[in-house]
Every structure is written in C-alpha cells, then in structure tokens.
Coordinates of C-alpha atoms in Angstrom, one line a residue:
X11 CA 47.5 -51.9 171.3
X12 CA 49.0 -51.9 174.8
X13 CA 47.1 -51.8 177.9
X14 CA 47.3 -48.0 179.5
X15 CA 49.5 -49.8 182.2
X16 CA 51.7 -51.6 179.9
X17 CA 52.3 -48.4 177.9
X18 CA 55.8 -47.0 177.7
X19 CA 56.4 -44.3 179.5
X20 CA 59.3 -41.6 177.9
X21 CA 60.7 -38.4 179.4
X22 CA 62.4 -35.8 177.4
X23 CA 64.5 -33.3 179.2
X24 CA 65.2 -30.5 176.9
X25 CA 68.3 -28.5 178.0
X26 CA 66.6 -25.2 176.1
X27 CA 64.1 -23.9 174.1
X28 CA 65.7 -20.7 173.1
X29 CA 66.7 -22.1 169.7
X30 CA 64.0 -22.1 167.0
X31 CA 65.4 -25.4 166.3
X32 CA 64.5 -27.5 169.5
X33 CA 60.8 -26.7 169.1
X34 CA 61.2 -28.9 166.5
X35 CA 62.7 -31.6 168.2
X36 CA 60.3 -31.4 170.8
X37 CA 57.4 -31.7 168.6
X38 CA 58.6 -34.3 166.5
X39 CA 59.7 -36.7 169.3
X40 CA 56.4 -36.1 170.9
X41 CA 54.4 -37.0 168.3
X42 CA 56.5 -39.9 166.5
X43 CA 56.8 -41.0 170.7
X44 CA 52.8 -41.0 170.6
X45 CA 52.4 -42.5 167.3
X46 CA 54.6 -45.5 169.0
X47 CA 52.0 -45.6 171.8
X48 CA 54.4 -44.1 174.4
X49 CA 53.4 -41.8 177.2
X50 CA 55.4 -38.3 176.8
X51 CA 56.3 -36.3 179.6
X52 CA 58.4 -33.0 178.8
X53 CA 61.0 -30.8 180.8
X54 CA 62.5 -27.7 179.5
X55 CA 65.7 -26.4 181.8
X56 CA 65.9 -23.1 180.4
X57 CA 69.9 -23.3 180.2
X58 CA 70.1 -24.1 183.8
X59 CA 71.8 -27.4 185.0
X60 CA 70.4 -27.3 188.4
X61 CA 67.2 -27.4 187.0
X62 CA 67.9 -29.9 184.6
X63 CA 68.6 -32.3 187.3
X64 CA 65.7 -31.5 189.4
X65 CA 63.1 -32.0 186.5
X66 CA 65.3 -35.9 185.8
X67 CA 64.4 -36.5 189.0
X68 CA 60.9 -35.3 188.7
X69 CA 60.9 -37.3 185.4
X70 CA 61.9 -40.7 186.5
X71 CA 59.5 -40.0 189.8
X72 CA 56.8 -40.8 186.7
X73 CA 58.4 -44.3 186.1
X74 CA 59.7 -43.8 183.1
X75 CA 61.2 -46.0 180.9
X76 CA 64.0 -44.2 178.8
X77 CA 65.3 -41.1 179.6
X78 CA 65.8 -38.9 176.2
X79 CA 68.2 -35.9 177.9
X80 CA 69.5 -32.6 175.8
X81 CA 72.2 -31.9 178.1
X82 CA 72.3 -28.0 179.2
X83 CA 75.9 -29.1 179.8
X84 CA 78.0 -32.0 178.6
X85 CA 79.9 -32.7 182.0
X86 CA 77.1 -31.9 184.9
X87 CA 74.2 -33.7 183.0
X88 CA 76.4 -36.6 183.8
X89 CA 74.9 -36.5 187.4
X90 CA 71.7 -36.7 185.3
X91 CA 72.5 -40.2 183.6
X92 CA 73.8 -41.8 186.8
X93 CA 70.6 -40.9 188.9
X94 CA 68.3 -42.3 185.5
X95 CA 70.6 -45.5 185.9
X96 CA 70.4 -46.0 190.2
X97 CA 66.3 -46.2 188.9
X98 CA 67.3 -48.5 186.0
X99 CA 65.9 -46.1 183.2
X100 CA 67.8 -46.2 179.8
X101 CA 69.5 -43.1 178.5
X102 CA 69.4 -41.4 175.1
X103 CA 71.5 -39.0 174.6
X104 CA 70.2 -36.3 172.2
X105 CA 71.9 -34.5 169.8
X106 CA 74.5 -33.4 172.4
X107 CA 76.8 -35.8 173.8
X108 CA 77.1 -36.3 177.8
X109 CA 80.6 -37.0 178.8
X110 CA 82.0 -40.0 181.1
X111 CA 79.0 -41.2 181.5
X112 CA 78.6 -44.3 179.3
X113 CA 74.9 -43.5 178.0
X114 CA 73.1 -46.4 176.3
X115 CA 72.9 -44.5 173.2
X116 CA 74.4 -41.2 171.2
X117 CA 72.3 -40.1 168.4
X118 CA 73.3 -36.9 166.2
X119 CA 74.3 -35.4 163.3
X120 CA 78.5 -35.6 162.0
X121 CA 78.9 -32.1 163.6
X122 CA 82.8 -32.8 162.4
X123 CA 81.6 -32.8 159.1
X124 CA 79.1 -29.9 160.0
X125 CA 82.6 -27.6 161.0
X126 CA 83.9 -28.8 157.7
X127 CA 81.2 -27.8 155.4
X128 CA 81.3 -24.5 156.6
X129 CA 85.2 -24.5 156.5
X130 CA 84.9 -25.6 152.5
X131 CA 82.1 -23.5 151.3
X132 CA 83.9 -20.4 153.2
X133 CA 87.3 -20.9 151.6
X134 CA 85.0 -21.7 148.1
X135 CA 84.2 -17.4 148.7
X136 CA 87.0 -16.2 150.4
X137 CA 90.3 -18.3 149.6
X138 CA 92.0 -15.3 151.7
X139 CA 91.8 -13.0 154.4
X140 CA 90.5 -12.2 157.7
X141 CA 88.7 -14.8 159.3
X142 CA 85.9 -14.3 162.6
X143 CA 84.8 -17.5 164.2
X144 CA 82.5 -17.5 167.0
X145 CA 81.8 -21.0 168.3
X146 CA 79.1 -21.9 170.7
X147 CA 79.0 -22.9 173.9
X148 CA 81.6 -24.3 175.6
X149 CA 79.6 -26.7 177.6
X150 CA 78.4 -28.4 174.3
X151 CA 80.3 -31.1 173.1
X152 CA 79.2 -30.4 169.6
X153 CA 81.3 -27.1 169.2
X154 CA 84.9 -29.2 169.9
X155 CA 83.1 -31.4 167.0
X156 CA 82.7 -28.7 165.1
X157 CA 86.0 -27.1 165.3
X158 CA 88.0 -30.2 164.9
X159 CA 85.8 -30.1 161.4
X160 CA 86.5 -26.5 160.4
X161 CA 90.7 -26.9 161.6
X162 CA 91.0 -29.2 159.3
X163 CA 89.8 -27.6 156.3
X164 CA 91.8 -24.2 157.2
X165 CA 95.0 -25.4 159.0
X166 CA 96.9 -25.5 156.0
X167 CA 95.6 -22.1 154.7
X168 CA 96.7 -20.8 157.9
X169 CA 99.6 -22.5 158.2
X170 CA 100.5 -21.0 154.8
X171 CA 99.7 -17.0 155.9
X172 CA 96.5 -17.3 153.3
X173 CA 93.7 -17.1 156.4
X174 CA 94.6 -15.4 159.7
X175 CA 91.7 -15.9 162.4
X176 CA 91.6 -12.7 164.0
X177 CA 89.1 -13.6 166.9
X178 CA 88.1 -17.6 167.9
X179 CA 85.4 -16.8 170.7
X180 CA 83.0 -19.4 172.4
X181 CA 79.6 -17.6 173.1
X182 CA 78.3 -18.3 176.4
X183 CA 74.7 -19.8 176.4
X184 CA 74.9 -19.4 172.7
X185 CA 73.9 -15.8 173.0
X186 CA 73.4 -13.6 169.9
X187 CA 74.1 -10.3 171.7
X188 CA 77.2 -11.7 172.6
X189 CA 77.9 -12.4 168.8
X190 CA 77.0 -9.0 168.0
X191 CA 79.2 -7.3 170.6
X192 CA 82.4 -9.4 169.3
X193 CA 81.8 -8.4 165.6
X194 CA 80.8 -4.8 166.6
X195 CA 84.3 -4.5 168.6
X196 CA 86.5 -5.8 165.9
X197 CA 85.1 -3.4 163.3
X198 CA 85.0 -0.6 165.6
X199 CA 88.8 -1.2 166.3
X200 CA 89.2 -1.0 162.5
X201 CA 90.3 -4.6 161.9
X202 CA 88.8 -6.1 159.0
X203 CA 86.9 -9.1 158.9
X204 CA 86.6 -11.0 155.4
X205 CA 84.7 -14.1 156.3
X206 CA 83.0 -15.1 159.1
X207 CA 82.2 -18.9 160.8
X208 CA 79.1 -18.8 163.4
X209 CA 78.4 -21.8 165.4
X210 CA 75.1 -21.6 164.7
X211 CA 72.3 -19.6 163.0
X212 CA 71.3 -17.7 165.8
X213 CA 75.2 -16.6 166.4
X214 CA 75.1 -16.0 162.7
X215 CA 72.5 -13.2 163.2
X216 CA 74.3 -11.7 165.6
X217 CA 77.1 -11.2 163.4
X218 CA 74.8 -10.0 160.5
X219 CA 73.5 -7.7 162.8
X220 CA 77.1 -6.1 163.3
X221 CA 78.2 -6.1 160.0
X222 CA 74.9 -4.4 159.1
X223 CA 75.6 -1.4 161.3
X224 CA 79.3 -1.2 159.8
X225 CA 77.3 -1.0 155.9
X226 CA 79.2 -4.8 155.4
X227 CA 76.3 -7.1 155.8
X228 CA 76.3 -9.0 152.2
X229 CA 80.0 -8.2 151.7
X230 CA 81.0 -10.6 154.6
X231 CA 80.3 -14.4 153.7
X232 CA 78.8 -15.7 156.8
X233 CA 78.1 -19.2 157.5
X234 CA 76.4 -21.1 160.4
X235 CA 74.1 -23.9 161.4
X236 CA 70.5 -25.9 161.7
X237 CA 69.5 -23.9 159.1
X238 CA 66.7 -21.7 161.0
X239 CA 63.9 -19.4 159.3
X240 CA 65.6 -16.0 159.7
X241 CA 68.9 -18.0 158.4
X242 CA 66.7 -19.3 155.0
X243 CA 65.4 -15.8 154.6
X244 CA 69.2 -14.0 154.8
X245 CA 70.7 -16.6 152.5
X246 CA 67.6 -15.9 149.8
X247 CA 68.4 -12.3 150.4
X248 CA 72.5 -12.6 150.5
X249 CA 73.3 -11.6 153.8
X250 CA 74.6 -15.0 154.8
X251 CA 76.0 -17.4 152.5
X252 CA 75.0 -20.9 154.0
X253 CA 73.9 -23.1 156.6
X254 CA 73.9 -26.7 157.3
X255 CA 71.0 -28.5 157.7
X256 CA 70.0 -31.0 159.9
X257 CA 66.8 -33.0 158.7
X258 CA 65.4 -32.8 162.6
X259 CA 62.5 -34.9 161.7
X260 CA 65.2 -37.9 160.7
X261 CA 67.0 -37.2 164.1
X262 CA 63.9 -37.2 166.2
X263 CA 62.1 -40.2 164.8
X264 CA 64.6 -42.8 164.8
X265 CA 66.1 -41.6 168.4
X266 CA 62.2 -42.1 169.1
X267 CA 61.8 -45.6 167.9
X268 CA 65.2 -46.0 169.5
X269 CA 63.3 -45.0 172.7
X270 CA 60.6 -47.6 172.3
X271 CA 63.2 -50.7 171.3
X272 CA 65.6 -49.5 174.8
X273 CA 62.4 -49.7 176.5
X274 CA 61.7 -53.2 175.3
X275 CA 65.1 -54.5 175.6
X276 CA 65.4 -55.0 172.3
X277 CA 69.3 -54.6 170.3
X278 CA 70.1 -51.1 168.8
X279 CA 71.9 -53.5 166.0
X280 CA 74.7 -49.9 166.4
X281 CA 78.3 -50.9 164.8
X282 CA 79.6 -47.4 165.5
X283 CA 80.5 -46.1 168.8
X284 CA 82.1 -42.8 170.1
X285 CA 84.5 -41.9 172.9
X286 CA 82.6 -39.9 175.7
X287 CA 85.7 -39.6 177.6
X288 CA 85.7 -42.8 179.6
X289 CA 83.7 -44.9 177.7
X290 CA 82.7 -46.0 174.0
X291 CA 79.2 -45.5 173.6
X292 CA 76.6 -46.8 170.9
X293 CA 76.4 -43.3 168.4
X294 CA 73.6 -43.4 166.0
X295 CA 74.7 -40.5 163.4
X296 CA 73.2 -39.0 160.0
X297 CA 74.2 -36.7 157.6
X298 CA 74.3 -33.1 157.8
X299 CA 73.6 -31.0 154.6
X300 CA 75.2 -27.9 153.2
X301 CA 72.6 -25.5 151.5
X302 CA 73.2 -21.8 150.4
X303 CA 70.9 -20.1 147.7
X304 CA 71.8 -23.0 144.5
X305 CA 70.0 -25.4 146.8
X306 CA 67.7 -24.5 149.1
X307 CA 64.7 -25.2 146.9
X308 CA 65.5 -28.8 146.9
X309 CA 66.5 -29.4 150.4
X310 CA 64.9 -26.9 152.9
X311 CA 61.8 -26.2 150.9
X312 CA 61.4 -29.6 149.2
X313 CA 61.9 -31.6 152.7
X314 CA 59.0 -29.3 154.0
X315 CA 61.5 -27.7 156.4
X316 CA 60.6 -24.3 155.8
X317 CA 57.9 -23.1 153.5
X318 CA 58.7 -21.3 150.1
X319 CA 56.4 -18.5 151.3
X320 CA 58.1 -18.3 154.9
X321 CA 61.7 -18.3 153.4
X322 CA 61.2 -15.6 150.3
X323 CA 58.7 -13.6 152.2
X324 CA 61.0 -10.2 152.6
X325 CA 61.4 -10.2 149.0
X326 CA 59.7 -8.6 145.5
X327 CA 57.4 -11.8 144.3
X328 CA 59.1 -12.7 141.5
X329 CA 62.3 -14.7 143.1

C-alpha cells in the first residue's frame, strides 16, 4: 500500500453532467481510481468552457498526476491540455477527443462504427423514404465520427433517390428541446418523416416527443445512442427502435488503470493511434454494441446496465 504522500493523485474534469450517461462515468472512474489507490478529485463544467479551464487549473493546483478531461469542447479544451503539460501532468482524453493538442492518450468507443450501426439497423426498417438526422453537438468530435459512420451506410441509397435526408441539424449543447422543435417543425410543415437518426438518446427523446404529438411515435423507427434508461424503456415499448451501447464500465476502468500506469511512467503498450488534427495520438478504442428489443436481455440487462425491473417497468407484467 502506498504511503498517503506517495499516493497518486487524479483529476477528472467532466465537461457535463446533464447526460444520464456521464454519471456513470464519473462513478466508475472514481471508484475503479480508488480501488487503484489514487486520490480523486472531480470537476463538473456544466457545458461551459470557461469554466472548464478554471476548474484544470484548480485541479492541477492539487498536484495531480494525470489529468482525465471530457472536453466541453474539442478545440478550446486544447488550452486545457497545454496548461496540464507547462505543470508536467499527463493527459487522458475521455471519450471525446481534444484536437491539436497531442494528448498522451485517446480512449473511446468506434463512434464511426456507432454512426454505422444506426445507419444499418435504420435502412434494415426503412429501406426508403424520408430520413431526419439530428447530430449532436458540433463542438464534439464524436458527431463528425459519427456521421462519417452513418454516410457511409446511406450514400449510395441516396445517391440512388432511395433515402432523401430532409433536415441534417447539429443540436447545440445536445439539447432535447431543440430536437423536439426540429421534428415538431417538419411535421407541422407537412413533410413526412419516415425514419429518424438521433445523435444520442437524449436527442432521441426529443424526437419521440414530436412525433408523439403528431400520433407517429412507434410508426417512425428512431435510433440513437449510449443506450440510457428512458431509451431501454421506449425500445421495450416500440417507440424507438435501437441504441448503441457503450459498456461504460469497460471504458472507465481501463482509461483508469491507464491513469495509474501514465502516472508511473509506465508504456500504454497502444499500436493504434488517431489524427487529432496535428498530431497522431495513442487511441485506446472498444466496441460499441447495437441492441433493439431481440437483444436487450442479453446485453443491457445481462451486463447489469440497466435492471430488468427499471427497463420493463411501464409495461403489463407479463413481458
């Protein structure tokens, strides 16, 4: 056991809490981060990148070791990952890429493959028609991931006249309302919408939502991401046809002992890198899984994600 000096020290800045999903995250690395013997200390931006830097600086003021960020925004948090290198402190980059900024280590999900599961289970439902997507937030380098992975499932089926896109939006913040009012719009103008791509299960809702007031949820496959409660619940009731999820507890325990082996100087042993934009960087990536109603027993439920009671609760017993 090391000495309460000698102990690793670790600071997670969290770029938001809004999302069901970084709770997760945040309890996981903390107490995977713990069960390693590190000190924790935690920072939660609230979307703002001003912030964000402020509470770096506050972190590495408690000379910490490694720096794990969730960039509020992939090109600002950049200022971020230089000040955490002028004090020498490793960087992690979590979940969300920071770009130009040569980090000393990327470590997410394929979100390519994440924008191509949706893509494929979509055009699986409706081969045809009119498609909605609304994409996250700009500021997140995961959405471009995500869209190069849904383009190229569709291009050709667009190409051919089979799919038209009738809006592509990015929702600021990630915002559901925002979701909602772009749905809302497009049936209120008396387009049709026949399939729907969210960029993640929050946006997903949003959507739902829409269609609901329109008498459509149900009708409308709708597909989204990190496969949240509410998400589980709609795809056991059929108002959304899947999401894909991202085992959290994989992601945060390995970019934890990741954490602890940085902090030791000890090699990643990392093959695979990514382009930031200026630099290749180590990228430490797992799998993303697709799971609508046919599976969600044995991925969700079985993984202890979600429990069976939470995701069937809104329906008769006997599912």
């Amino acid at each position: 056991m090391e000495e309460e000096g000698d102990r690793i020290r670790v600071g997670i800045s969290l770029g938001t809490l809004k999302e069901e999903r970084w709770l997760k995250d945040r309890d996981i690395l903390m107490a995977k981060l713990k069960d390693l013997g590190a000190e924790v200390f935690v920072k939660n931006a609230n979307n703002d990148d001003e912030d964000q830097l402020k509470q770096v600086r506050y972190l590495l003021d408690q000379k910490i070791d490694v720096l794990i960020l969730v960039p509020n925004d992939l090109q600002k948090a950049s200022a971020a990952v230089q000040l955490a290198k002028k004090y020498g402190v490793k960087v992690i980059s979590y979940d969300r890429l920071v770009t130009r900024s040569n980090v000393d280590l990327y470590i997410s999900f394929d979100n390519i493959k994440v924008g191509r599961l949706m893509a494929e289970w979509l055009i699986k439902k409706a081969p045809k028609g009119n498609y909605l997507i609304i994409n996250g937030a700009t500021s997140d380098h995961n959405t471009k991931m995500i869209k190069e992975g849904y383009d190229s499932i569709l291009r050709e089926k667009v190409e051919r006249g089979d799919i038209k896109i009738v809006a592509e939006e990015w929702a600021p913040d990630w915002m559901t309302e925002y979701a909602f009012k772009v749905t809302d719009e497009i049936l209120q103008s008396g387009r049709r919408i026949d399939a729907a791509i969210a960029g993640n299960d929050s946006l997903a809702g949003g959507i739902i939502e829409a269609l609901a007031e329109h008498r459509l949820a149900g009708r409308v496959p709708v597909v989204g991401q990190d496969a949240d409660l509410a998400a589980c619940q709609r795809i056991v009731e059929g108002t959304q046809l899947m999401t894909v999820y991202k085992p959290i507890d994989k992601l945060a325990e390995k970019a934890a002992e990741m954490a602890i082996r940085l902090a030791r100087g000890e090699p990643l042993d990392i093959r695979k890198t990514i382009f930031d934009g200026r630099y290749y960087v180590p990228y430490y990536v797992l799998e993303p899984v697709g799971v609508d109603k046919s599976n969600i027993e044995d991925t969700v439920i079985r993984d202890g994600f979600h429990s069976s009671q939470d995701v069937y609760r809104n329906l008769p017993k006997a599912h």
